[in-house]
Coordinates of C-alpha atoms and ligand atoms in Angstrom, one line a residue:
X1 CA 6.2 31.8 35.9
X2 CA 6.0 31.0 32.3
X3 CA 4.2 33.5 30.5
X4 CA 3.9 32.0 27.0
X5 CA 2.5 34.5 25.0
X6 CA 0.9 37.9 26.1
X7 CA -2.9 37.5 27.2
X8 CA -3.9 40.2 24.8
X9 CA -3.2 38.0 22.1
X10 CA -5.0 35.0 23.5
X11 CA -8.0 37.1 23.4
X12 CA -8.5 37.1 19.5
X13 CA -8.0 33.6 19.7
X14 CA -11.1 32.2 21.8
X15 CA -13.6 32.3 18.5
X16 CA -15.6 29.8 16.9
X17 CA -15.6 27.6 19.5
X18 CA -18.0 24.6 20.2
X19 CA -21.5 25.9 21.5
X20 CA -21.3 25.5 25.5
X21 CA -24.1 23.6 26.9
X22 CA -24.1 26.2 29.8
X23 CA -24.6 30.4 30.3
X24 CA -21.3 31.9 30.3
X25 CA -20.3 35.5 32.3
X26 CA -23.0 35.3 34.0
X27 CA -21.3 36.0 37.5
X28 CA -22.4 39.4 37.7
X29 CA -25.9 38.4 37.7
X30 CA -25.5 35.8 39.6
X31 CA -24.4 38.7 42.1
X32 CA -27.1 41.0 41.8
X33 CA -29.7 38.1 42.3
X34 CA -28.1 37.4 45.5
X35 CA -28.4 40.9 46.9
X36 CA -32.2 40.1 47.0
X37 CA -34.2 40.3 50.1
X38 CA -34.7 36.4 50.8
X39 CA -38.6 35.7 50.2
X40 CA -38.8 32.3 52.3
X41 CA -38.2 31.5 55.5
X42 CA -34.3 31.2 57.6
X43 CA -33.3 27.6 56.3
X44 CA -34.5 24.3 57.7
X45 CA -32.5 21.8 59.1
X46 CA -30.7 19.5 56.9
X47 CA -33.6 17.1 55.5
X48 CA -33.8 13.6 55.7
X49 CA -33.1 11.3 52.6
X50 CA -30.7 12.9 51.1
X51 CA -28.9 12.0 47.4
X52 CA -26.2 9.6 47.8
X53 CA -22.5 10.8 46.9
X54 CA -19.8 9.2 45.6
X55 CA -17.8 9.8 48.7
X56 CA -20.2 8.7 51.2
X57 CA -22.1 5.5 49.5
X58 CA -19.3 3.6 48.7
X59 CA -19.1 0.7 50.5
X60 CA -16.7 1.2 54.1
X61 CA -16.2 5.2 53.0
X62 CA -18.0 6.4 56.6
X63 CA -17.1 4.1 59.1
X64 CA -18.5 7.3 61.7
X65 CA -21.5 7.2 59.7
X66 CA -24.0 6.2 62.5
X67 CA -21.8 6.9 65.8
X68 CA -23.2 8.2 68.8
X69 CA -27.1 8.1 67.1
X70 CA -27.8 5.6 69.6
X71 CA -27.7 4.9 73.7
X72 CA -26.5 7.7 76.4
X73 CA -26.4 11.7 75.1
X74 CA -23.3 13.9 76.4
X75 CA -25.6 15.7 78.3
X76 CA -23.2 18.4 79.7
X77 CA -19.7 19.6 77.7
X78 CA -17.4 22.6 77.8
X79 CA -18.1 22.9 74.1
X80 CA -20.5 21.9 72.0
X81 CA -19.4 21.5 67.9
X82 CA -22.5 22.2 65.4
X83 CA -22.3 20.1 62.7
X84 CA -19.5 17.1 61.3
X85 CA -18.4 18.5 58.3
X86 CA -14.8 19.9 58.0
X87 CA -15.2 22.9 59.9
X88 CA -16.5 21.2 62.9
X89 CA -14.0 18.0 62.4
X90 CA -10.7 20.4 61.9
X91 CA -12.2 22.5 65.0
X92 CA -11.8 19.5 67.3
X93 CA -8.5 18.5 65.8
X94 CA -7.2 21.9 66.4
X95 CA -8.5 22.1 70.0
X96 CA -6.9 19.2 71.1
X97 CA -3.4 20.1 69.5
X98 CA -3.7 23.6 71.1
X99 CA -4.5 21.5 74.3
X100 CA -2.0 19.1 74.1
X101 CA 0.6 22.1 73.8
X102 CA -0.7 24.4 77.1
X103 CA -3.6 22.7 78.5
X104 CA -3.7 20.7 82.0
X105 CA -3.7 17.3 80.8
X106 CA -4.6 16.2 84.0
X107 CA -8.1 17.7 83.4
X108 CA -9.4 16.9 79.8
X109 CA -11.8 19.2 78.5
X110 CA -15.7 17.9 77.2
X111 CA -16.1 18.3 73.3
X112 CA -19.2 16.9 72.1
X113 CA -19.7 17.1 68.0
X114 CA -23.7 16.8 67.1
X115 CA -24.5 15.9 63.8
X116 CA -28.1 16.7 62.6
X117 CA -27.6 13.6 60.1
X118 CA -24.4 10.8 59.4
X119 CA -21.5 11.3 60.1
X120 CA -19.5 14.2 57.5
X121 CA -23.0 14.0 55.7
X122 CA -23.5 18.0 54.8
X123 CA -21.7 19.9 52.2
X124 CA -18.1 18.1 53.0
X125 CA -19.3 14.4 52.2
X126 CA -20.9 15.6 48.8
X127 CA -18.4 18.0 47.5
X128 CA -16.1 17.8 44.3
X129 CA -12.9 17.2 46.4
X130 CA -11.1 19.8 44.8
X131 CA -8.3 21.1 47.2
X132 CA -6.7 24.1 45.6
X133 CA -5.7 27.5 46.3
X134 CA -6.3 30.7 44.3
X135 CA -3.2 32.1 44.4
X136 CA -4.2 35.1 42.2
X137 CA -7.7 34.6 41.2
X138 CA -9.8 37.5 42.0
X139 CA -6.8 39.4 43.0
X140 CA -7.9 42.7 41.7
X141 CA -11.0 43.1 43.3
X142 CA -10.6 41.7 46.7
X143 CA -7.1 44.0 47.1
X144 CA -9.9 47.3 45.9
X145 CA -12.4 46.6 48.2
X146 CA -10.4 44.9 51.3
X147 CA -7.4 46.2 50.3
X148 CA -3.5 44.6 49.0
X149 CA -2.6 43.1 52.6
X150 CA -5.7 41.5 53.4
X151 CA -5.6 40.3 49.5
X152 CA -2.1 38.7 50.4
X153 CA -4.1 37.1 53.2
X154 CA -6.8 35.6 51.5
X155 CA -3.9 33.8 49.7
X156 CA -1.8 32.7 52.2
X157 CA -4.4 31.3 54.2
X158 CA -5.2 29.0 51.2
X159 CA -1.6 28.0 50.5
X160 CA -1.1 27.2 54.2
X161 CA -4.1 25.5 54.2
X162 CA -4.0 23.1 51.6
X163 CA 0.0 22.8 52.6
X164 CA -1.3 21.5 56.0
X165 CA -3.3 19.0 54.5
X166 CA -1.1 17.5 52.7
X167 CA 2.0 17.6 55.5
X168 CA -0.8 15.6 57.4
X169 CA -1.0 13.1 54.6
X170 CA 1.9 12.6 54.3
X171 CA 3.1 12.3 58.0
X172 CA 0.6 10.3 59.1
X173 CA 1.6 7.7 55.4
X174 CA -2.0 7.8 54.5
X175 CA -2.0 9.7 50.9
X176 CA -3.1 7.0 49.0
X177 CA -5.3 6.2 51.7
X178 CA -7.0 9.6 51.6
X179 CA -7.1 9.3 47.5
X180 CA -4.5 12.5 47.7
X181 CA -3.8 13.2 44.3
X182 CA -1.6 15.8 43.2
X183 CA -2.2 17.1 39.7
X184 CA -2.7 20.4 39.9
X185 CA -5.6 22.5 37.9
X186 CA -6.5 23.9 35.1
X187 CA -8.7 27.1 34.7
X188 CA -10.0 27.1 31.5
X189 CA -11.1 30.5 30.2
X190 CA -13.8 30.1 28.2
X191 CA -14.5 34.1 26.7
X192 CA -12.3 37.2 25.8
X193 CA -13.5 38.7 29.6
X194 CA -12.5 36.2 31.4
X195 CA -9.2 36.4 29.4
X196 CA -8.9 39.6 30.1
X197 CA -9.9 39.3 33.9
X198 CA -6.9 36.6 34.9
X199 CA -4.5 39.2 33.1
X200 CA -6.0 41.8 35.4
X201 CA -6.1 39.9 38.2
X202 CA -2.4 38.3 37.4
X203 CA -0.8 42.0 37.1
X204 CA -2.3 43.6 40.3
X205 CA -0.8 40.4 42.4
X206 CA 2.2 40.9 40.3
X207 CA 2.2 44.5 41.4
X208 CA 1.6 43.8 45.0
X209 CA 4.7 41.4 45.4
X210 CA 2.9 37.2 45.2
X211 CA 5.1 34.8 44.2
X212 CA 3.5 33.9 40.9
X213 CA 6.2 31.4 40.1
X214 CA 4.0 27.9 39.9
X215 CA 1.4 30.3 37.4
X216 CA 1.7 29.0 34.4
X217 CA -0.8 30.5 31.0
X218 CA -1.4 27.8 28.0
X219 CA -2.4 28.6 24.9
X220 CA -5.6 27.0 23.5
X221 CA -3.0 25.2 21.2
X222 CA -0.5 24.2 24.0
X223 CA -4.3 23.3 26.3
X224 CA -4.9 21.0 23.1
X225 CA -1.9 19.3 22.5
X226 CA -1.9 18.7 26.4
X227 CA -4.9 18.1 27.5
X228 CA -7.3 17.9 24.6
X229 CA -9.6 21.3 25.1
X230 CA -9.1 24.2 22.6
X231 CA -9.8 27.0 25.4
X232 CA -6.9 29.2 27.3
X233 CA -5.6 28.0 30.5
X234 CA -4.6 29.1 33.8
X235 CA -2.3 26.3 35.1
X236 CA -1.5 26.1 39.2
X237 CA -0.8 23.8 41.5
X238 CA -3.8 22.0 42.7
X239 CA -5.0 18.5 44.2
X240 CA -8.1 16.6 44.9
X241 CA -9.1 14.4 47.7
X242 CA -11.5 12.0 48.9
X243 CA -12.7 14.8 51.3
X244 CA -15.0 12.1 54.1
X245 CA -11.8 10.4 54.5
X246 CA -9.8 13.5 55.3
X247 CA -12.2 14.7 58.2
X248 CA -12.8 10.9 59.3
X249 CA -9.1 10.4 60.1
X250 CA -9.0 13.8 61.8
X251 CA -11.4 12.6 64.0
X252 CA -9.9 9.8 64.9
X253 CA -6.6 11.4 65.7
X254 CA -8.6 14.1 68.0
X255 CA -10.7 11.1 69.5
X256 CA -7.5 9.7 70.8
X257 CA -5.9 12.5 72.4
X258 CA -5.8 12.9 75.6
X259 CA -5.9 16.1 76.1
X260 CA -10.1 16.2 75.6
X261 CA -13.0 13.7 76.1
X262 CA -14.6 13.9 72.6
X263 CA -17.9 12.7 71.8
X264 CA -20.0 12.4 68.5
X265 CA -23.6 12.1 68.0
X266 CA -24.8 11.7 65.0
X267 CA -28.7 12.0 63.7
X268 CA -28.9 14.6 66.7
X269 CA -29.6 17.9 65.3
X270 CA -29.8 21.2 67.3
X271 CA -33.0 22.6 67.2
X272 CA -32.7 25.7 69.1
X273 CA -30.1 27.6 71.9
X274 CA -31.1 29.1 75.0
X275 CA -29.2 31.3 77.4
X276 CA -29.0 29.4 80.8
X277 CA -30.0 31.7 83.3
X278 CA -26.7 32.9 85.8
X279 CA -28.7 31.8 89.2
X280 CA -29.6 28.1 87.7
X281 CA -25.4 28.2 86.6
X282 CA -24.0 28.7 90.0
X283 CA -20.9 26.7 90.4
X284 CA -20.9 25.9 86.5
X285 CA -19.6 28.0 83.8
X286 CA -22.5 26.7 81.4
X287 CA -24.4 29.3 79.3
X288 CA -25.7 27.9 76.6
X289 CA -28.9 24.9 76.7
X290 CA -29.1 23.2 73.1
X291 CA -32.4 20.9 73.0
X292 CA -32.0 18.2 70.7
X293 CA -34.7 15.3 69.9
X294 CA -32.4 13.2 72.5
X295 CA -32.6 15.5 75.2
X296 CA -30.9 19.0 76.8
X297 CA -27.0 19.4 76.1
X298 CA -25.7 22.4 78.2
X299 CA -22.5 24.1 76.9
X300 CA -19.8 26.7 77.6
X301 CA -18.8 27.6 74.2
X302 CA -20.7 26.6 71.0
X303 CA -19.2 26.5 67.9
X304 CA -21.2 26.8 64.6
X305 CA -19.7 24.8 62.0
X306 CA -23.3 24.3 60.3
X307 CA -21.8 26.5 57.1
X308 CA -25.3 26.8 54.5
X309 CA -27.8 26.1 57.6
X310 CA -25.9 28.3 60.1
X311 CA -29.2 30.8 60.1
X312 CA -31.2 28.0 61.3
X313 CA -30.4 28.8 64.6
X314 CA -29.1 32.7 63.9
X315 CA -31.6 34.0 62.4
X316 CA -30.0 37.2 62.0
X317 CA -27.5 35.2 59.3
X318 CA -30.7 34.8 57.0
X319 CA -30.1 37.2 54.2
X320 CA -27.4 38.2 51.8
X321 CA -25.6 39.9 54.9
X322 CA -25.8 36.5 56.4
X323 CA -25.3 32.9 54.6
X324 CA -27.6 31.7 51.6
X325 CA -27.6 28.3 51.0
X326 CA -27.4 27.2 47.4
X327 CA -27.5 23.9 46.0
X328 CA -24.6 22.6 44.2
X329 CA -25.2 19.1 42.0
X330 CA -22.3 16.4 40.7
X331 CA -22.4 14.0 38.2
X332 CA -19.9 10.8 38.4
X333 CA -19.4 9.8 34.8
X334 CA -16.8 7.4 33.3
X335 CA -14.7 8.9 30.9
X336 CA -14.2 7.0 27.1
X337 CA -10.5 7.0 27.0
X338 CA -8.1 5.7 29.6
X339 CA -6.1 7.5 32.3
X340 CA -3.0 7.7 30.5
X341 CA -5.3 10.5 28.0
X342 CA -6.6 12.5 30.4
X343 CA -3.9 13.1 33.1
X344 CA -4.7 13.4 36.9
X345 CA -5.1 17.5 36.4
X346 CA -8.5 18.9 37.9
X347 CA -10.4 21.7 35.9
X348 CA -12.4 24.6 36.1
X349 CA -14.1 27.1 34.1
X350 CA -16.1 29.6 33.1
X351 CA -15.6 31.7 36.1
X352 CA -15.5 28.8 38.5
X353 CA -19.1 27.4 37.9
X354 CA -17.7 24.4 36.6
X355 CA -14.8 21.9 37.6
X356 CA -13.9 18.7 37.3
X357 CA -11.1 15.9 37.7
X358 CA -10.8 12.5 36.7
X359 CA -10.2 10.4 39.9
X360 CA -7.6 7.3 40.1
X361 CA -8.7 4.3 38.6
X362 CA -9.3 1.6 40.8
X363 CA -8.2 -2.1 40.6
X364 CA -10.0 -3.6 37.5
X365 CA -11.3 -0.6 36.0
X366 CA -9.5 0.9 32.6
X367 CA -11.3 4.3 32.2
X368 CA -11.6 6.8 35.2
X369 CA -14.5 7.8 37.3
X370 CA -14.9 11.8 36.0
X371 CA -16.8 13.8 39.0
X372 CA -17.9 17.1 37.2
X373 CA -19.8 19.6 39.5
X374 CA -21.8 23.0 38.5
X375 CA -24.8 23.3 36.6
X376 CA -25.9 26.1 38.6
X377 CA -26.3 28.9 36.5
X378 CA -28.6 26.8 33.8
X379 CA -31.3 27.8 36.6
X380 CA -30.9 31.2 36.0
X381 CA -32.3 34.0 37.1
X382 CA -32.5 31.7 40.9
X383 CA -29.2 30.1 40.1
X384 CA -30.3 27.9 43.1
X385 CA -30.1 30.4 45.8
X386 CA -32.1 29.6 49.2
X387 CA -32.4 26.0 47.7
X388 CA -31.6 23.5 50.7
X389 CA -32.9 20.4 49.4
X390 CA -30.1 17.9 49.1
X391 CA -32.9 14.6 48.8
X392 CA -33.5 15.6 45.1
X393 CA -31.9 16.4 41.6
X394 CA -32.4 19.3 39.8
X395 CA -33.0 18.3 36.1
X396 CA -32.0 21.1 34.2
X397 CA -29.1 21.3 35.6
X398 CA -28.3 17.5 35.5
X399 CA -28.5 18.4 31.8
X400 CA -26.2 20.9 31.5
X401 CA -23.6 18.5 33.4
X402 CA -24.4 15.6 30.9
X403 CA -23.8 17.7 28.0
X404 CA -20.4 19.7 29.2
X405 CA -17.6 17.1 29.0
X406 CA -18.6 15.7 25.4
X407 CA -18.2 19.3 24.2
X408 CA -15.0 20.9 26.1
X409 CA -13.1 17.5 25.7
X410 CA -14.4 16.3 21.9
X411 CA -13.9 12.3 21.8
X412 CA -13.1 11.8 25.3
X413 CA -16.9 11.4 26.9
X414 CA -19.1 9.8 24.9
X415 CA -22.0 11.9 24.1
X416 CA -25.7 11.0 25.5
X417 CA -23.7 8.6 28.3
X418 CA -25.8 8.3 31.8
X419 CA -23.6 9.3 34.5
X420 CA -23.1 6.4 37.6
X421 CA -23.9 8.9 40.6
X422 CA -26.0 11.7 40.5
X423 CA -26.3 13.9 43.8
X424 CA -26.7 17.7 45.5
X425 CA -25.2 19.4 48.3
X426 CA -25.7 22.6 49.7
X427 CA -23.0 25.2 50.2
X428 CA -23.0 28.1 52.3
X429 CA -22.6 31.5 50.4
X430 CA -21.7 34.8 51.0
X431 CA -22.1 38.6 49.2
X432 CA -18.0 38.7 49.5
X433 CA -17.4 35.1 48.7
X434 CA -15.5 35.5 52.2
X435 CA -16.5 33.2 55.5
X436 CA -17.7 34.8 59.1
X437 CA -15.2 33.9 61.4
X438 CA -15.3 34.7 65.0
X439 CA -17.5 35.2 67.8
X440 CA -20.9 35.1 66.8
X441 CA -22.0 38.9 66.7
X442 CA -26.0 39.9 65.6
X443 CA -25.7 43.5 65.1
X444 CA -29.0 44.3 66.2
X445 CA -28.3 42.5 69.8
X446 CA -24.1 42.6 69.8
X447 CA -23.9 41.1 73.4
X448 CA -26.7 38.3 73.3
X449 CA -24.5 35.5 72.1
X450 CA -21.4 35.6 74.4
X451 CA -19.7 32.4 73.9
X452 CA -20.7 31.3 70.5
X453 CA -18.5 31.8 67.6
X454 CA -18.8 30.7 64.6
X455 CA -16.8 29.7 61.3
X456 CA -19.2 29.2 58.0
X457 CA -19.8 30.5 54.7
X458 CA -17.2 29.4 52.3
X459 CA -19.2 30.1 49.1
X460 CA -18.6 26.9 47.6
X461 CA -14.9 27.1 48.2
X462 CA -14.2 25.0 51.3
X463 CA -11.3 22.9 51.3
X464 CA -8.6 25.2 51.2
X465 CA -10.3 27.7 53.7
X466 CA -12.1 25.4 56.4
X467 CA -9.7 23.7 58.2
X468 CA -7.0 26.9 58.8
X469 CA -10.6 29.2 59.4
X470 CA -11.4 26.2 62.3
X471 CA -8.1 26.7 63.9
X472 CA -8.6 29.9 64.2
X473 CA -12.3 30.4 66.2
X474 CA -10.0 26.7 67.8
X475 CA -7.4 29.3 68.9
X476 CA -10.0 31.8 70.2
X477 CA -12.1 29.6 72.5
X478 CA -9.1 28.2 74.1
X479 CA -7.8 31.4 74.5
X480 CA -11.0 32.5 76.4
X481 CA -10.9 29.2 78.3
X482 CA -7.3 29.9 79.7
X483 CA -7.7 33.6 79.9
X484 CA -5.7 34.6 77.7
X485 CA -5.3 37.1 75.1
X486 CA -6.2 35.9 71.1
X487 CA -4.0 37.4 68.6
X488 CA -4.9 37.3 65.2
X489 CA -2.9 34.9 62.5
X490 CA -0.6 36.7 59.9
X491 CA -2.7 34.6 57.6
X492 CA -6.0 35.1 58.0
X493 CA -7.9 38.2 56.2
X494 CA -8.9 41.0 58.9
X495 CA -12.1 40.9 56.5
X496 CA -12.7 37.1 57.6
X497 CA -13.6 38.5 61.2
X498 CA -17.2 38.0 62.3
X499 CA -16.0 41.9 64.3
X500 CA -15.3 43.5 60.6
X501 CA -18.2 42.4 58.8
X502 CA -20.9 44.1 60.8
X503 CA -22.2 46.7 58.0
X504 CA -22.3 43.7 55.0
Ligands
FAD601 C1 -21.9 20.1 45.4 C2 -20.8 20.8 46.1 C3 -19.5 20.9 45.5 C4 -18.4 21.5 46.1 N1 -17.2 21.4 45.6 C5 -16.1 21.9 46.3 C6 -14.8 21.7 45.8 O1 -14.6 20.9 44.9 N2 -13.8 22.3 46.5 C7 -14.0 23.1 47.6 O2 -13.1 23.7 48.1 N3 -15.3 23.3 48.1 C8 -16.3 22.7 47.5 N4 -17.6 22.8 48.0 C9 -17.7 23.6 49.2 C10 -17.2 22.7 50.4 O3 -17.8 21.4 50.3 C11 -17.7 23.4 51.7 O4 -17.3 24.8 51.7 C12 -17.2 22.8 52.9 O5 -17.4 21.4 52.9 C13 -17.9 23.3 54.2 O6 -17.6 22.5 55.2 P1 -18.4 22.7 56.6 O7 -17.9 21.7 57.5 O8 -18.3 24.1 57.0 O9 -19.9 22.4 56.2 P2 -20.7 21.1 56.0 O10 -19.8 20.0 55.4 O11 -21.9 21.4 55.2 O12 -21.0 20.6 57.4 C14 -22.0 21.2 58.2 C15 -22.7 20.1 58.9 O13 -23.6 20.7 59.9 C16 -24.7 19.9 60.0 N5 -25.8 20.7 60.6 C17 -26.4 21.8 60.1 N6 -27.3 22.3 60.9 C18 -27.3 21.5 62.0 C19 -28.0 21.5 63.3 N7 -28.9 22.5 63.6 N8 -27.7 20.5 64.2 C20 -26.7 19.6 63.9 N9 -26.1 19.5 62.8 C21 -26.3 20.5 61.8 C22 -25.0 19.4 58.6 O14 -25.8 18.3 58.5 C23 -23.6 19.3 58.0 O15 -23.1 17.9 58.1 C24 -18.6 22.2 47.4 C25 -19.9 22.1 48.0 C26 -20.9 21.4 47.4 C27 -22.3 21.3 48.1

């Protein structure tokens, strides 16, 4: 840890700064809007037409993108996957390594993964590829209302997973492949709280025994002379990642095991779930109909790995005890100064509603593609909560992402500069900022949903959550299928658990 100079003095420092084109501390509010009863109805399916990412337009990136949306449906499967995003993906690449290791080979299981659009089209194939842990961030009040173990937890299960992530990149020799880029990450603090926050946050996990070696806090001089920012810093490790590539090649590497028969359908979304009846079962374990637009798929197990739209089909998930969706925007815009100026390090700020990185430049190209996300709080007092439109842009906040860059980074962006992509996504939030993990459980009907689980609600913070959160409810259906008793990961928060969250 390199503690350069005590954060109490940082906090006279952060004054006279450059006007931000955005609301700053405005998390709090943010919070108290989202306790709101919801006045609209559970969310739609994902619509049609959406805005075209970076990750998924360019040319060759989805090679999946249309699979399955044709010919025969898998009309009968031990488990049924909701949704090809990460969560789903990583839940199918789990399942067959936990198959490969105690399963009968001789007697594959049936996966199916339906897709209500392409391939990897939802939140996952729009993101801002960040893939970084918090390994103290919000410390303070997670360990106060969940306690310092589960705290611990919610960090190791980020650590482990991005550690996995990479170990796959780099076993399987595919991290330039994947666009892996490690450069780690910047927090910039923007105002004297949020100052003062990190140095809470960093003593309590200092307190509580984390390893806060890789932490390192800049001055706004040091952030300068570095990086070219006059703002405070909280440096970690950190990467980014071409995220659709990630989750395409573990498909493929689940598709060719043999320890399942996987399918994918894409543009097949689940409309609804019905229990199949026990007499109309006999001889089959099914209990669970989905209809689709294709035609009837009957299921053992169903996962739900639809993250923001998981109350499409729970309704009991609509709420701020459930998942909101909220709609996250990016802007792709080429940086004025060339790679060598602006290092690989990704960003964020003011409380996370911002963040950024420059990606590698490709052949022919001298200034770096920048993909800057956020924007969300410009729509205050909504901050586009219960917004699941992906097909459009929201202006105001396409503003605010024009205008940031050119004023944290002076004479780096050009000012006034149309960006080369412009899309939405929608994430999947939750009142704790935590994901449901675990059998699917309404509390009103505890017993009605008996082999659905579910693993959703990331809050915007997927990529170093998803895949380890999928292994789990992976673990806990193959448990169940081989009888067998589930016991909870060292590294997963108790408070994750779909069980514990029943009075949110
Ligand atoms: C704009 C934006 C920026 C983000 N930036 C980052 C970042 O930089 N770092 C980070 O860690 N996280 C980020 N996130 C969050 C991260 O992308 C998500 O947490 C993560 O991708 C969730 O993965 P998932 O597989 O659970 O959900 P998704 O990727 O959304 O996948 C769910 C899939 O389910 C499908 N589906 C839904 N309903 C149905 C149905 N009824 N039938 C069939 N299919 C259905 C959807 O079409 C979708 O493809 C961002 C999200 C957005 C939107």
């Amino acid at each position: 840890m390199q503690l350069s100079i005590p954060l109490s003095a940082l906090l006279l420092r952060i004054s006279a700064m450059a006007v931000l084109p955005v609301f700053l501390n405005v998390f709090a509010e943010h919070q108290e809007v989202f306790q709101l009863p919801p006045s609209g109805p559970r969310c739609p399916l994902p619509v049609p037409n959406s805005t075209a990412s970076f990750w998924i337009t360019t040319p060759g990136a989805n090679p999946l993108a249309k699979e399955g949306s044709e010919g025969p449906l898998t009309a009968d499967v031990d488990i049924a996957i909701i949704g090809s995003g990460i969560t789903g993906v990583s839940a199918a690449y789990h399942i067959s390594r936990l198959l490969a290791e105690t399963g009968d080979a001789a007697k594959p299981l049936k996966v199916v993964i339906l897709e209500a659009r392409d391939f990897c089209s939802g939140a996952t194939g729009r993101n801002g590829g960040h893939l970084t842990a918090n390994i103290f961030q919000d410390f303070a009040v997670y360990s106060s209302r969940f306690g310092t173990d589960d705290a611990k937890r919610a960090i190791a299960l980020e650590t482990r997973t991005v550690s996995e992530i990479v170990k796959i990149a780099n076993e399987s020799g595919k991290t330039d492949a994947l666009d892996l880029v490690s450069g780690g990450r910047n927090h910039l603090l923007f105002t004297d709280a949020e100052v003062a926050e990190a140095d809470l946050d960093y003593e309590t996990a200092k307190k509580a025994g984390v390893d806060l070696t890789d932490v390192e806090f800049l001055t706004k001089e040091q952030v300068q002379e570095r990086y070219g920012a006059s703002y405070p810093s909280v440096r970690t490790p950190g990467y980014n990642i071409w995220p659709l590539k990630l989750v395409s090649h573990l498909y493929t590497t689940a598709a060719n095991s043999s320890a399942l028969s996987l399918a994918l359908h894409t543009n097949t979304p689940v409309t609804t779930l019905m229990p199949i009846p026990a007499s109309s079962s006999a001889g089959s374990a099914r209990r669970w109909n989905l209809t689709t637009p294709r035609g009837p798929i009957s299921a053992s197990y169903v996962l739900h790995a639809t993250n923001a739209y998981a109350s499409h089909l729970l309704a009991h998930m609509h709420g701020p005890a459930g998942i909101v969706p909220s709609r996250g925007q990016i802007i792709a815009t080429r940086a004025a100064v060339p790679p060598s100026v602006l290092t690989t390090s990704a960003y964020t700020g003011n409380e996370g509603f911002e963040y950024w990185f420059p990606r590698p430049v490709e052949a022919g190209q001298e200034k770096p593609l920048v993909i800057i996300g956020g924007g969300r709080e410009a729509t205050k007092p909504k901050f586009e909560l219960y917004v699941s439109d992906d097909s459009v842009v929201n202006p105001g906040v396409g503003e605010a992402l024009r205008k940031f860059l050119p004023v944290v980074f002076p004479g780096k962006y050009e000012e006034g500069q149309e960006p080369e992509l412009e899309w939405t996504g929608i994430m999947g939030y939750t009142q704790t900022g935590d994901p449901f993990v675990g059998p699917v459980i309404d509390p009103a009907n505890p017993g009605a949903h008996k082999g659905q689980y579910i693993s959703a609600g990331y809050t915007g913070h997927g990529m170093p959550r998803a895949f380890s959160c999928a292994e789990a409810v992976a673990q806990m259906i193959v448990a169940d299928i081989q009888g067998k008793e589930w016991e909870v990961p060292d590294w997963l928060p108790r408070h994750h658990l779909t069980q514990n969250r029943l009075n949110e």
